[in-house]
CSV table of N, CA and C in Angstrom, one decimal:
chain,number,residue,atom,x,y,z
A,198,ILE,N,21.8,-11.5,-14.5
A,198,ILE,CA,20.4,-11.5,-14.1
A,198,ILE,C,20.3,-11.6,-12.6
A,199,ALA,N,19.6,-10.7,-11.9
A,199,ALA,CA,19.4,-10.8,-10.5
A,199,ALA,C,18.0,-11.2,-10.2
A,200,VAL,N,17.8,-12.1,-9.2
A,200,VAL,CA,16.5,-12.5,-8.8
A,200,VAL,C,16.3,-12.0,-7.4
A,201,LEU,N,15.3,-11.2,-7.2
A,201,LEU,CA,14.9,-10.6,-5.9
A,201,LEU,C,13.8,-11.4,-5.3
A,202,LYS,N,14.0,-11.8,-4.1
A,202,LYS,CA,13.0,-12.6,-3.4
A,202,LYS,C,12.2,-11.6,-2.5
A,203,GLU,N,10.9,-11.6,-2.6
A,203,GLU,CA,10.1,-10.7,-1.8
A,203,GLU,C,10.1,-11.3,-0.4
A,204,GLU,N,10.1,-10.4,0.6
A,204,GLU,CA,10.1,-10.9,2.0
A,204,GLU,C,8.6,-11.2,2.4
A,205,SER,N,8.5,-12.0,3.4
A,205,SER,CA,7.1,-12.4,3.9
A,205,SER,C,6.5,-11.1,4.6
A,206,PRO,N,5.2,-11.1,4.7
A,206,PRO,CA,4.6,-10.0,5.4
A,206,PRO,C,5.1,-9.9,6.8
A,207,LEU,N,5.3,-11.0,7.5
A,207,LEU,CA,5.7,-11.0,8.9
A,207,LEU,C,7.2,-10.4,9.0
A,208,ALA,N,8.0,-10.8,8.1
A,208,ALA,CA,9.4,-10.2,8.1
A,208,ALA,C,9.4,-8.7,7.8
A,209,LEU,N,8.5,-8.3,6.9
A,209,LEU,CA,8.4,-6.9,6.6
A,209,LEU,C,7.9,-6.1,7.9
A,210,ALA,N,6.9,-6.7,8.5
A,210,ALA,CA,6.4,-6.1,9.7
A,210,ALA,C,7.4,-6.0,10.8
A,211,SER,N,8.3,-7.0,10.9
A,211,SER,CA,9.3,-7.0,12.0
A,211,SER,C,10.4,-5.9,11.7
A,212,ARG,N,10.4,-5.4,10.4
A,212,ARG,CA,11.3,-4.3,10.1
A,212,ARG,C,10.6,-3.0,10.1
A,213,GLY,N,9.4,-3.0,10.5
A,213,GLY,CA,8.6,-1.7,10.6
A,213,GLY,C,8.0,-1.3,9.3
A,214,LEU,N,7.9,-2.2,8.3
A,214,LEU,CA,7.3,-1.9,7.0
A,214,LEU,C,5.9,-2.4,6.9
A,215,ALA,N,5.1,-1.8,6.3
A,215,ALA,CA,3.7,-2.3,6.0
A,215,ALA,C,3.8,-3.5,5.1
A,216,PRO,N,3.1,-4.6,5.4
A,216,PRO,CA,3.3,-5.8,4.6
A,216,PRO,C,2.8,-5.6,3.1
A,217,GLU,N,1.9,-4.7,2.9
A,217,GLU,CA,1.5,-4.5,1.5
A,217,GLU,C,2.3,-3.5,0.7
A,218,ALA,N,3.1,-2.7,1.4
A,218,ALA,CA,3.9,-1.7,0.7
A,218,ALA,C,5.3,-2.2,0.4
A,219,PRO,N,5.8,-1.9,-0.8
A,219,PRO,CA,7.2,-2.3,-1.1
A,219,PRO,C,8.1,-1.4,-0.3
A,220,PRO,N,9.4,-1.8,0.0
A,220,PRO,CA,10.3,-1.0,0.7
A,220,PRO,C,10.5,0.3,-0.1
A,221,ALA,N,10.7,1.4,0.6
A,221,ALA,CA,10.9,2.7,0.0
A,221,ALA,C,12.2,2.8,-0.7
A,222,GLU,N,12.3,3.5,-1.8
A,222,GLU,CA,13.5,3.7,-2.6
A,222,GLU,C,14.5,4.6,-1.8
A,223,ALA,N,15.7,4.4,-2.0
A,223,ALA,CA,16.7,5.3,-1.3
A,223,ALA,C,16.6,6.7,-1.8
A,224,VAL,N,16.4,7.7,-1.0
A,224,VAL,CA,16.3,9.0,-1.4
A,224,VAL,C,17.2,9.9,-0.5
A,225,GLU,N,17.9,10.8,-1.1
A,225,GLU,CA,18.8,11.7,-0.3
A,225,GLU,C,17.9,12.5,0.6
A,226,PRO,N,18.2,12.4,2.0
A,226,PRO,CA,17.4,13.2,2.9
A,226,PRO,C,17.7,14.6,2.8
A,227,GLU,N,16.7,15.4,3.0
A,227,GLU,CA,16.8,16.9,3.0
A,227,GLU,C,17.3,17.3,4.4
A,228,ALA,N,18.0,18.4,4.4
A,228,ALA,CA,18.4,19.0,5.7
A,228,ALA,C,17.1,19.5,6.4
A,229,PRO,N,17.0,19.1,7.7
A,229,PRO,CA,15.8,19.5,8.4
A,229,PRO,C,15.8,21.0,8.7
A,230,SER,N,14.6,21.6,8.6
A,230,SER,CA,14.5,23.0,8.9
A,230,SER,C,14.5,23.2,10.4
A,231,PRO,N,15.0,24.3,10.9
A,231,PRO,CA,15.1,24.5,12.3
A,231,PRO,C,13.7,24.4,13.0
A,232,ALA,N,12.7,24.8,12.3
A,232,ALA,CA,11.3,24.8,12.9
A,232,ALA,C,10.6,23.4,12.7
A,233,ALA,N,11.3,22.5,12.1
A,233,ALA,CA,10.6,21.2,11.8
A,233,ALA,C,10.4,20.4,13.0
A,234,ALA,N,9.3,19.7,13.1
A,234,ALA,CA,9.0,18.8,14.2
A,234,ALA,C,9.9,17.6,14.2
A,235,PRO,N,10.2,17.0,15.3
A,235,PRO,CA,11.1,15.9,15.3
A,235,PRO,C,10.5,14.7,14.5
A,236,VAL,N,11.4,14.0,13.8
A,236,VAL,CA,10.9,12.9,12.9
A,236,VAL,C,10.7,11.7,13.8
A,237,ARG,N,9.5,11.1,13.7
A,237,ARG,CA,9.2,9.9,14.4
A,237,ARG,C,9.4,8.6,13.6
A,238,LYS,N,9.9,7.6,14.2
A,238,LYS,CA,10.0,6.3,13.4
A,238,LYS,C,8.6,5.8,13.2
A,239,PRO,N,8.3,5.2,12.0
A,239,PRO,CA,7.0,4.6,11.8
A,239,PRO,C,6.7,3.5,12.8
A,240,VAL,N,5.5,3.4,13.3
A,240,VAL,CA,5.1,2.3,14.2
A,240,VAL,C,4.9,1.1,13.4
A,241,PRO,N,5.6,0.0,13.7
A,241,PRO,CA,5.3,-1.2,12.9
A,241,PRO,C,3.9,-1.7,13.1
A,242,PRO,N,3.3,-2.3,12.1
A,242,PRO,CA,2.0,-2.8,12.3
A,242,PRO,C,2.0,-4.0,13.3
A,243,ARG,N,0.8,-4.2,13.9
A,243,ARG,CA,0.7,-5.2,14.9
A,243,ARG,C,-0.3,-6.3,14.4
A,244,LEU,N,-0.1,-7.5,14.8
A,244,LEU,CA,-1.1,-8.5,14.5
A,244,LEU,C,-2.3,-8.2,15.4
A,245,VAL,N,-3.5,-8.2,14.8
A,245,VAL,CA,-4.7,-7.9,15.5
A,245,VAL,C,-5.6,-9.1,15.5
A,246,PHE,N,-6.1,-9.4,16.7
A,246,PHE,CA,-7.1,-10.5,16.8
A,246,PHE,C,-8.4,-10.0,16.4
A,247,ARG,N,-9.1,-10.8,15.5
A,247,ARG,CA,-10.4,-10.5,15.0
A,247,ARG,C,-11.5,-11.4,15.5
A,248,ARG,N,-11.2,-12.7,15.5
A,248,ARG,CA,-12.3,-13.7,15.8
A,248,ARG,C,-11.7,-15.0,16.2
A,249,LEU,N,-12.4,-15.7,17.1
A,249,LEU,CA,-12.0,-17.1,17.5
A,249,LEU,C,-13.3,-17.9,17.6
A,250,ARG,N,-13.2,-19.1,17.1
A,250,ARG,CA,-14.3,-20.0,17.2
A,250,ARG,C,-13.7,-21.4,17.5
A,251,VAL,N,-14.2,-22.0,18.6
A,251,VAL,CA,-13.8,-23.4,18.9
A,251,VAL,C,-15.0,-24.3,18.8
A,252,THR,N,-14.9,-25.3,17.9
A,252,THR,CA,-16.0,-26.1,17.7
A,252,THR,C,-15.7,-27.6,18.0
A,253,GLN,N,-16.7,-28.4,18.3
A,253,GLN,CA,-16.5,-29.8,18.5
A,253,GLN,C,-16.9,-30.5,17.2
A,254,ASP,N,-15.8,-31.1,16.6
A,254,ASP,CA,-16.0,-31.7,15.3
A,254,ASP,C,-16.6,-33.1,15.4
A,255,GLU,N,-16.1,-33.9,16.3
A,255,GLU,CA,-16.5,-35.2,16.6
A,255,GLU,C,-16.7,-35.3,18.1
A,256,GLU,N,-17.0,-36.5,18.6
A,256,GLU,CA,-17.3,-36.7,20.0
A,256,GLU,C,-16.0,-36.4,20.8
A,257,LEU,N,-14.8,-36.7,20.3
A,257,LEU,CA,-13.6,-36.5,21.1
A,257,LEU,C,-12.7,-35.4,20.6
A,258,LYS,N,-13.0,-34.7,19.5
A,258,LYS,CA,-12.1,-33.8,18.8
A,258,LYS,C,-12.7,-32.4,18.8
A,259,CYS,N,-11.9,-31.4,18.9
A,259,CYS,CA,-12.3,-30.0,18.7
A,259,CYS,C,-11.4,-29.3,17.7
A,260,THR,N,-11.8,-28.2,17.1
A,260,THR,CA,-11.0,-27.4,16.2
A,260,THR,C,-11.2,-26.0,16.6
A,261,ALA,N,-10.0,-25.3,16.7
A,261,ALA,CA,-10.0,-23.8,16.9
A,261,ALA,C,-9.7,-23.2,15.6
A,262,HIS,N,-10.6,-22.2,15.3
A,262,HIS,CA,-10.4,-21.4,14.1
A,262,HIS,C,-10.2,-19.9,14.6
A,263,VAL,N,-9.1,-19.3,14.1
A,263,VAL,CA,-8.7,-18.0,14.5
A,263,VAL,C,-8.6,-17.1,13.3
A,264,GLU,N,-9.0,-15.9,13.3
A,264,GLU,CA,-8.9,-14.9,12.3
A,264,GLU,C,-8.1,-13.7,12.8
A,265,LEU,N,-7.0,-13.4,12.1
A,265,LEU,CA,-6.1,-12.3,12.4
A,265,LEU,C,-6.0,-11.3,11.3
A,266,LYS,N,-5.4,-10.2,11.7
A,266,LYS,CA,-5.2,-9.1,10.7
A,266,LYS,C,-3.8,-8.5,10.9
A,267,LEU,N,-3.1,-8.2,9.8
A,267,LEU,CA,-1.8,-7.5,9.9
A,267,LEU,C,-1.9,-6.5,8.8
A,268,GLY,N,-2.0,-5.2,9.1
A,268,GLY,CA,-2.2,-4.2,8.1
A,268,GLY,C,-3.6,-4.4,7.4
A,269,ASP,N,-3.5,-4.6,6.1
A,269,ASP,CA,-4.8,-4.8,5.3
A,269,ASP,C,-4.9,-6.3,5.0
A,270,ILE,N,-4.0,-7.2,5.5
A,270,ILE,CA,-4.1,-8.6,5.3
A,270,ILE,C,-4.9,-9.3,6.4
A,271,ILE,N,-5.9,-10.0,6.0
A,271,ILE,CA,-6.7,-10.8,6.9
A,271,ILE,C,-6.4,-12.3,6.6
A,272,PHE,N,-6.1,-13.1,7.6
A,272,PHE,CA,-5.7,-14.5,7.4
A,272,PHE,C,-6.2,-15.3,8.6
A,273,GLU,N,-6.3,-16.6,8.4
A,273,GLU,CA,-6.8,-17.4,9.5
A,273,GLU,C,-5.9,-18.7,9.6
A,274,GLY,N,-6.1,-19.3,10.8
A,274,GLY,CA,-5.4,-20.5,11.1
A,274,GLY,C,-6.4,-21.4,11.9
A,275,ARG,N,-6.1,-22.7,11.8
A,275,ARG,CA,-6.9,-23.6,12.6
A,275,ARG,C,-6.0,-24.8,13.1
A,276,HIS,N,-6.5,-25.3,14.2
A,276,HIS,CA,-5.8,-26.4,14.8
A,276,HIS,C,-6.8,-27.4,15.4
A,277,ARG,N,-6.6,-28.7,15.2
A,277,ARG,CA,-7.5,-29.7,15.7
A,277,ARG,C,-6.8,-30.5,16.8
A,278,ASP,N,-7.5,-30.8,17.9
A,278,ASP,CA,-6.9,-31.5,19.0
A,278,ASP,C,-8.0,-32.3,19.7
A,279,THR,N,-7.6,-33.0,20.7
A,279,THR,CA,-8.6,-33.7,21.6
A,279,THR,C,-9.4,-32.7,22.3
A,280,ASP,N,-10.7,-33.0,22.5
A,280,ASP,CA,-11.6,-32.1,23.2
A,280,ASP,C,-11.6,-32.2,24.7
A,281,THR,N,-10.6,-31.5,25.3
A,281,THR,CA,-10.5,-31.3,26.7
A,281,THR,C,-10.4,-29.8,27.0
A,282,PRO,N,-10.7,-29.4,28.2
A,282,PRO,CA,-10.6,-27.9,28.5
A,282,PRO,C,-9.2,-27.4,28.2
A,283,ARG,N,-8.1,-28.1,28.7
A,283,ARG,CA,-6.8,-27.6,28.5
A,283,ARG,C,-6.4,-27.7,27.0
A,284,ALA,N,-6.8,-28.8,26.3
A,284,ALA,CA,-6.5,-28.9,24.9
A,284,ALA,C,-7.1,-27.9,24.1
A,285,ARG,N,-8.3,-27.4,24.5
A,285,ARG,CA,-9.0,-26.3,23.8
A,285,ARG,C,-8.1,-25.0,23.8
A,286,MET,N,-7.5,-24.8,25.0
A,286,MET,CA,-6.6,-23.6,25.1
A,286,MET,C,-5.4,-23.8,24.2
A,287,TYR,N,-4.8,-24.9,24.2
A,287,TYR,CA,-3.6,-25.2,23.4
A,287,TYR,C,-4.0,-25.1,21.9
A,288,SER,N,-5.2,-25.6,21.6
A,288,SER,CA,-5.6,-25.6,20.2
A,288,SER,C,-5.8,-24.2,19.7
A,289,SER,N,-6.4,-23.3,20.6
A,289,SER,CA,-6.6,-21.9,20.2
A,289,SER,C,-5.2,-21.2,20.0
A,290,ALA,N,-4.2,-21.5,20.9
A,290,ALA,CA,-2.9,-20.9,20.7
A,290,ALA,C,-2.2,-21.4,19.5
A,291,ARG,N,-2.3,-22.7,19.2
A,291,ARG,CA,-1.7,-23.3,18.0
A,291,ARG,C,-2.4,-22.8,16.7
A,292,ALA,N,-3.6,-22.5,16.8
A,292,ALA,CA,-4.3,-22.0,15.6
A,292,ALA,C,-3.6,-20.6,15.2
A,293,VAL,N,-3.2,-19.8,16.1
A,293,VAL,CA,-2.4,-18.6,15.8
A,293,VAL,C,-1.1,-19.0,15.1
A,294,ILE,N,-0.4,-20.0,15.7
A,294,ILE,CA,0.9,-20.4,15.1
A,294,ILE,C,0.6,-20.9,13.6
A,295,GLU,N,-0.4,-21.6,13.4
A,295,GLU,CA,-0.8,-22.1,12.1
A,295,GLU,C,-1.0,-20.9,11.1
A,296,ALA,N,-1.7,-19.9,11.6
A,296,ALA,CA,-1.9,-18.7,10.8
A,296,ALA,C,-0.6,-18.0,10.5
A,297,LEU,N,0.3,-18.0,11.4
A,297,LEU,CA,1.6,-17.3,11.2
A,297,LEU,C,2.4,-18.1,10.2
A,298,ASP,N,2.2,-19.4,10.1
A,298,ASP,CA,2.9,-20.1,9.0
A,298,ASP,C,2.6,-19.5,7.6
A,299,TYR,N,1.3,-19.2,7.4
A,299,TYR,CA,0.9,-18.6,6.2
A,299,TYR,C,1.6,-17.2,6.0
A,300,LEU,N,1.5,-16.4,7.1
A,300,LEU,CA,2.0,-15.1,7.0
A,300,LEU,C,3.6,-15.0,6.8
A,301,ALA,N,4.3,-15.9,7.5
A,301,ALA,CA,5.7,-15.9,7.4
A,301,ALA,C,6.3,-16.5,6.1
A,302,GLU,N,5.4,-17.2,5.4
A,302,GLU,CA,5.8,-17.7,4.1
A,302,GLU,C,7.1,-18.5,4.1
A,303,LYS,N,7.3,-19.4,5.1
A,303,LYS,CA,8.4,-20.3,5.3
A,303,LYS,C,9.8,-19.6,5.5
A,304,GLU,N,9.7,-18.3,5.8
A,304,GLU,CA,11.0,-17.6,6.2
A,304,GLU,C,11.2,-17.7,7.7
A,305,MET,N,10.1,-17.9,8.5
A,305,MET,CA,10.2,-18.0,9.9
A,305,MET,C,9.3,-19.2,10.3
A,306,ALA,N,9.6,-19.8,11.4
A,306,ALA,CA,8.8,-20.8,12.0
A,306,ALA,C,8.7,-20.6,13.5
A,307,PHE,N,7.4,-20.8,14.0
A,307,PHE,CA,7.2,-20.7,15.4
A,307,PHE,C,6.6,-21.9,15.9
A,308,TYR,N,6.8,-22.2,17.2
A,308,TYR,CA,6.3,-23.3,17.9
A,308,TYR,C,5.8,-23.0,19.3
A,309,LEU,N,4.7,-23.4,19.7
A,309,LEU,CA,4.2,-23.2,21.0
A,309,LEU,C,4.9,-24.2,22.0
A,310,ALA,N,5.8,-23.7,22.7
A,310,ALA,CA,6.6,-24.5,23.6
A,310,ALA,C,6.0,-24.7,25.0
A,311,GLY,N,5.1,-23.8,25.4
A,311,GLY,CA,4.5,-24.0,26.7
A,311,GLY,C,3.4,-23.0,26.9
A,312,LEU,N,2.5,-23.4,27.8
A,312,LEU,CA,1.3,-22.5,28.1
A,312,LEU,C,1.1,-22.8,29.6
A,313,GLU,N,1.1,-21.7,30.4
A,313,GLU,CA,0.9,-21.9,31.9
A,313,GLU,C,-0.2,-20.9,32.3
A,314,LEU,N,-1.0,-21.4,33.3
A,314,LEU,CA,-2.0,-20.6,33.9
A,314,LEU,C,-1.5,-20.3,35.3
A,315,LEU,N,-1.5,-19.0,35.7
A,315,LEU,CA,-1.0,-18.5,36.9
A,315,LEU,C,-1.9,-17.6,37.6
A,316,GLN,N,-1.8,-17.4,38.9
A,316,GLN,CA,-2.6,-16.3,39.5
A,316,GLN,C,-1.6,-15.3,40.0
A,317,VAL,N,-1.7,-14.1,39.5
A,317,VAL,CA,-0.8,-13.0,39.8
A,317,VAL,C,-1.6,-11.8,40.3
A,318,PHE,N,-1.3,-11.3,41.5
A,318,PHE,CA,-2.1,-10.2,42.0
A,318,PHE,C,-3.6,-10.4,42.0
A,319,GLN,N,-4.0,-11.6,42.4
A,319,GLN,CA,-5.4,-12.0,42.5
A,319,GLN,C,-6.1,-12.0,41.1
A,320,ARG,N,-5.3,-12.2,40.1
A,320,ARG,CA,-5.8,-12.2,38.7
A,320,ARG,C,-5.3,-13.5,38.0
A,321,ASP,N,-6.2,-14.2,37.3
A,321,ASP,CA,-5.8,-15.3,36.5
A,321,ASP,C,-5.1,-14.8,35.2
A,322,VAL,N,-3.9,-15.3,35.0
A,322,VAL,CA,-3.1,-14.9,33.8
A,322,VAL,C,-2.6,-16.1,33.1
A,323,MET,N,-2.5,-16.0,31.8
A,323,MET,CA,-1.9,-17.0,30.9
A,323,MET,C,-0.6,-16.5,30.4
A,324,ILE,N,0.4,-17.4,30.5
A,324,ILE,CA,1.7,-17.1,30.0
A,324,ILE,C,2.1,-18.2,28.9
A,325,VAL,N,2.6,-17.7,27.8
A,325,VAL,CA,3.0,-18.7,26.7
A,325,VAL,C,4.4,-18.5,26.4
A,326,LEU,N,5.1,-19.5,26.0
A,326,LEU,CA,6.4,-19.5,25.5
A,326,LEU,C,6.4,-19.9,24.1
A,327,ILE,N,6.9,-19.1,23.2
A,327,ILE,CA,6.9,-19.4,21.8
A,327,ILE,C,8.4,-19.5,21.4
A,328,GLU,N,8.8,-20.6,20.7
A,328,GLU,CA,10.1,-20.7,20.2
A,328,GLU,C,10.0,-20.4,18.7
A,329,GLY,N,11.0,-19.7,18.2
A,329,GLY,CA,11.0,-19.3,16.8
A,329,GLY,C,12.4,-19.6,16.2
A,330,ARG,N,12.3,-19.8,14.9
A,330,ARG,CA,13.5,-20.0,14.0
A,330,ARG,C,13.4,-19.0,12.9
A,331,HIS,N,14.5,-18.3,12.6
A,331,HIS,CA,14.6,-17.5,11.4
A,331,HIS,C,16.0,-17.7,10.9
A,332,ARG,N,16.0,-18.3,9.7
A,332,ARG,CA,17.3,-18.7,9.1
A,332,ARG,C,18.1,-19.6,10.1
A,333,LEU,N,19.2,-19.2,10.5
A,333,LEU,CA,20.0,-20.0,11.4
A,333,LEU,C,19.8,-19.6,12.9
A,334,HIS,N,19.0,-18.6,13.1
A,334,HIS,CA,18.8,-18.1,14.5
A,334,HIS,C,17.6,-18.7,15.2
A,335,HIS,N,17.7,-18.7,16.5
A,335,HIS,CA,16.7,-19.3,17.4
A,335,HIS,C,16.4,-18.2,18.4
A,336,THR,N,15.1,-18.1,18.8
A,336,THR,CA,14.7,-17.2,19.8
A,336,THR,C,13.6,-17.8,20.6
A,337,ARG,N,13.4,-17.2,21.8
A,337,ARG,CA,12.2,-17.6,22.7
A,337,ARG,C,11.5,-16.3,22.9
A,338,LEU,N,10.2,-16.4,22.8
A,338,LEU,CA,9.3,-15.2,23.0
A,338,LEU,C,8.3,-15.5,24.1
A,339,VAL,N,8.0,-14.6,24.9
A,339,VAL,CA,7.1,-14.8,26.0
A,339,VAL,C,5.9,-13.8,25.8
A,340,GLY,N,4.7,-14.3,26.0
A,340,GLY,CA,3.5,-13.5,25.9
A,340,GLY,C,2.6,-13.7,27.1
A,341,THR,N,1.8,-12.7,27.5
A,341,THR,CA,0.9,-12.9,28.6
A,341,THR,C,-0.4,-12.3,28.2
A,342,ALA,N,-1.5,-12.8,28.9
A,342,ALA,CA,-2.8,-12.2,28.8
A,342,ALA,C,-3.6,-12.5,30.0
A,343,GLU,N,-4.4,-11.6,30.4
A,343,GLU,CA,-5.3,-11.9,31.5
A,343,GLU,C,-6.4,-12.8,31.0
A,344,ILE,N,-6.8,-13.7,31.8
A,344,ILE,CA,-7.8,-14.7,31.3
A,344,ILE,C,-9.2,-14.2,31.2
A,345,GLY,N,-9.7,-13.5,32.2
A,345,GLY,CA,-11.0,-12.9,32.1
A,345,GLY,C,-12.1,-14.0,31.9
A,346,ASP,N,-13.0,-13.8,31.0
A,346,ASP,CA,-14.1,-14.8,30.8
A,346,ASP,C,-13.8,-15.9,29.9
A,347,ASP,N,-12.8,-15.8,29.0
A,347,ASP,CA,-12.6,-16.8,28.0
A,347,ASP,C,-11.1,-17.2,28.0
A,348,PRO,N,-10.8,-18.4,28.5
A,348,PRO,CA,-9.4,-18.9,28.5
A,348,PRO,C,-8.9,-19.1,27.1
A,349,HIS,N,-9.8,-19.5,26.1
A,349,HIS,CA,-9.4,-19.8,24.8
A,349,HIS,C,-8.9,-18.5,24.1
A,350,GLU,N,-9.7,-17.4,24.3
A,350,GLU,CA,-9.3,-16.1,23.7
A,350,GLU,C,-8.0,-15.6,24.4
A,351,ALA,N,-7.8,-15.9,25.7
A,351,ALA,CA,-6.6,-15.5,26.4
A,351,ALA,C,-5.4,-16.2,25.8
A,352,ALA,N,-5.6,-17.4,25.4
A,352,ALA,CA,-4.5,-18.1,24.8
A,352,ALA,C,-4.1,-17.5,23.5
A,353,VAL,N,-5.0,-17.1,22.7
A,353,VAL,CA,-4.8,-16.3,21.4
A,353,VAL,C,-4.1,-15.0,21.7
A,354,ARG,N,-4.6,-14.3,22.7
A,354,ARG,CA,-4.0,-13.0,23.0
A,354,ARG,C,-2.6,-13.1,23.5
A,355,ALA,N,-2.3,-14.1,24.3
A,355,ALA,CA,-1.0,-14.3,24.8
A,355,ALA,C,0.0,-14.6,23.7
A,356,VAL,N,-0.4,-15.4,22.7
A,356,VAL,CA,0.5,-15.7,21.6
A,356,VAL,C,0.7,-14.4,20.8
A,357,LEU,N,-0.3,-13.7,20.6
A,357,LEU,CA,-0.2,-12.4,19.8
A,357,LEU,C,0.7,-11.4,20.6
A,358,ASP,N,0.6,-11.4,21.9
A,358,ASP,CA,1.5,-10.5,22.7
A,358,ASP,C,2.9,-10.9,22.5
A,359,ALA,N,3.3,-12.2,22.4
A,359,ALA,CA,4.7,-12.6,22.2
A,359,ALA,C,5.1,-12.2,20.8
A,360,ILE,N,4.3,-12.5,19.8
A,360,ILE,CA,4.6,-12.2,18.4
A,360,ILE,C,4.7,-10.7,18.2
A,361,ASN,N,3.8,-9.9,18.7
A,361,ASN,CA,3.9,-8.5,18.5
A,361,ASN,C,5.1,-7.9,19.2
A,362,ARG,N,5.6,-8.5,20.3
A,362,ARG,CA,6.9,-8.0,20.9
A,362,ARG,C,8.0,-8.3,19.9
A,363,PHE,N,8.0,-9.4,19.2
A,363,PHE,CA,9.0,-9.7,18.2
A,363,PHE,C,8.9,-8.7,17.0
A,364,ILE,N,7.7,-8.4,16.6
A,364,ILE,CA,7.5,-7.4,15.5
A,364,ILE,C,8.1,-6.1,15.8
A,365,ASN,N,7.9,-5.7,17.1
A,365,ASN,CA,8.3,-4.4,17.5
A,365,ASN,C,9.8,-4.3,17.9
A,366,ARG,N,10.4,-5.5,18.2
A,366,ARG,CA,11.8,-5.5,18.5
A,366,ARG,C,12.5,-6.7,17.9
A,367,PRO,N,12.6,-6.8,16.6
A,367,PRO,CA,13.1,-8.0,15.9
A,367,PRO,C,14.6,-8.3,16.2
A,368,ALA,N,15.3,-7.3,16.8
A,368,ALA,CA,16.7,-7.6,17.0
A,368,ALA,C,16.9,-8.7,18.0
A,369,ARG,N,15.9,-9.1,18.7
A,369,ARG,CA,15.9,-10.3,19.6
A,369,ARG,C,16.2,-11.6,18.9
A,370,PHE,N,15.8,-11.7,17.6
A,370,PHE,CA,16.1,-12.9,16.9
A,370,PHE,C,17.6,-12.9,16.7
A,371,GLY,N,18.2,-14.1,16.9
A,371,GLY,CA,19.6,-14.2,16.8
A,371,GLY,C,20.3,-14.1,18.2
A,372,ALA,N,19.6,-13.7,19.2
A,372,ALA,CA,20.2,-13.6,20.5
A,372,ALA,C,20.4,-15.1,21.0
A,373,ALA,N,21.4,-15.3,21.8
A,373,ALA,CA,21.7,-16.6,22.3
A,373,ALA,C,20.5,-17.1,23.1
A,374,ALA,N,20.1,-18.3,22.9
A,374,ALA,CA,19.0,-18.9,23.6
A,374,ALA,C,19.5,-20.0,24.5
């Protein structure tokens, strides 16, 4: 008796598969016709930011609620922290990490290792460092976002930038860190 374990939606996305679709069965490829257009690799789905809400729960605490989408799956994460301007940015970024815990289904784990605000080319930019574990492998992912009007949303977008780079190039997992 064989037991097959389904992969998490995030693991499937990192392999270029839609999270809701099972892997395709092996089929003998047909010989391409001379007039056939070149075959393109399917574009892996990306994590899409839908909504962010940062609320003050108590006098000294805030909670960031983020809603994300991967393919047809909509999911959310939240993180509670002390209510300071910098902690609100961290809380927003960590809410994405919390949402990824649901999506990764304990096959992968991510941690917000750092968040920096920089000025580059007269623009305010946020850079995040995400550390990840997948089985016995460790990786570091970097994401960036222009801050614009909302530093909390920039924190979310920077984390998504890092994670979407992983989804598009999963071979980076397992690289020496």
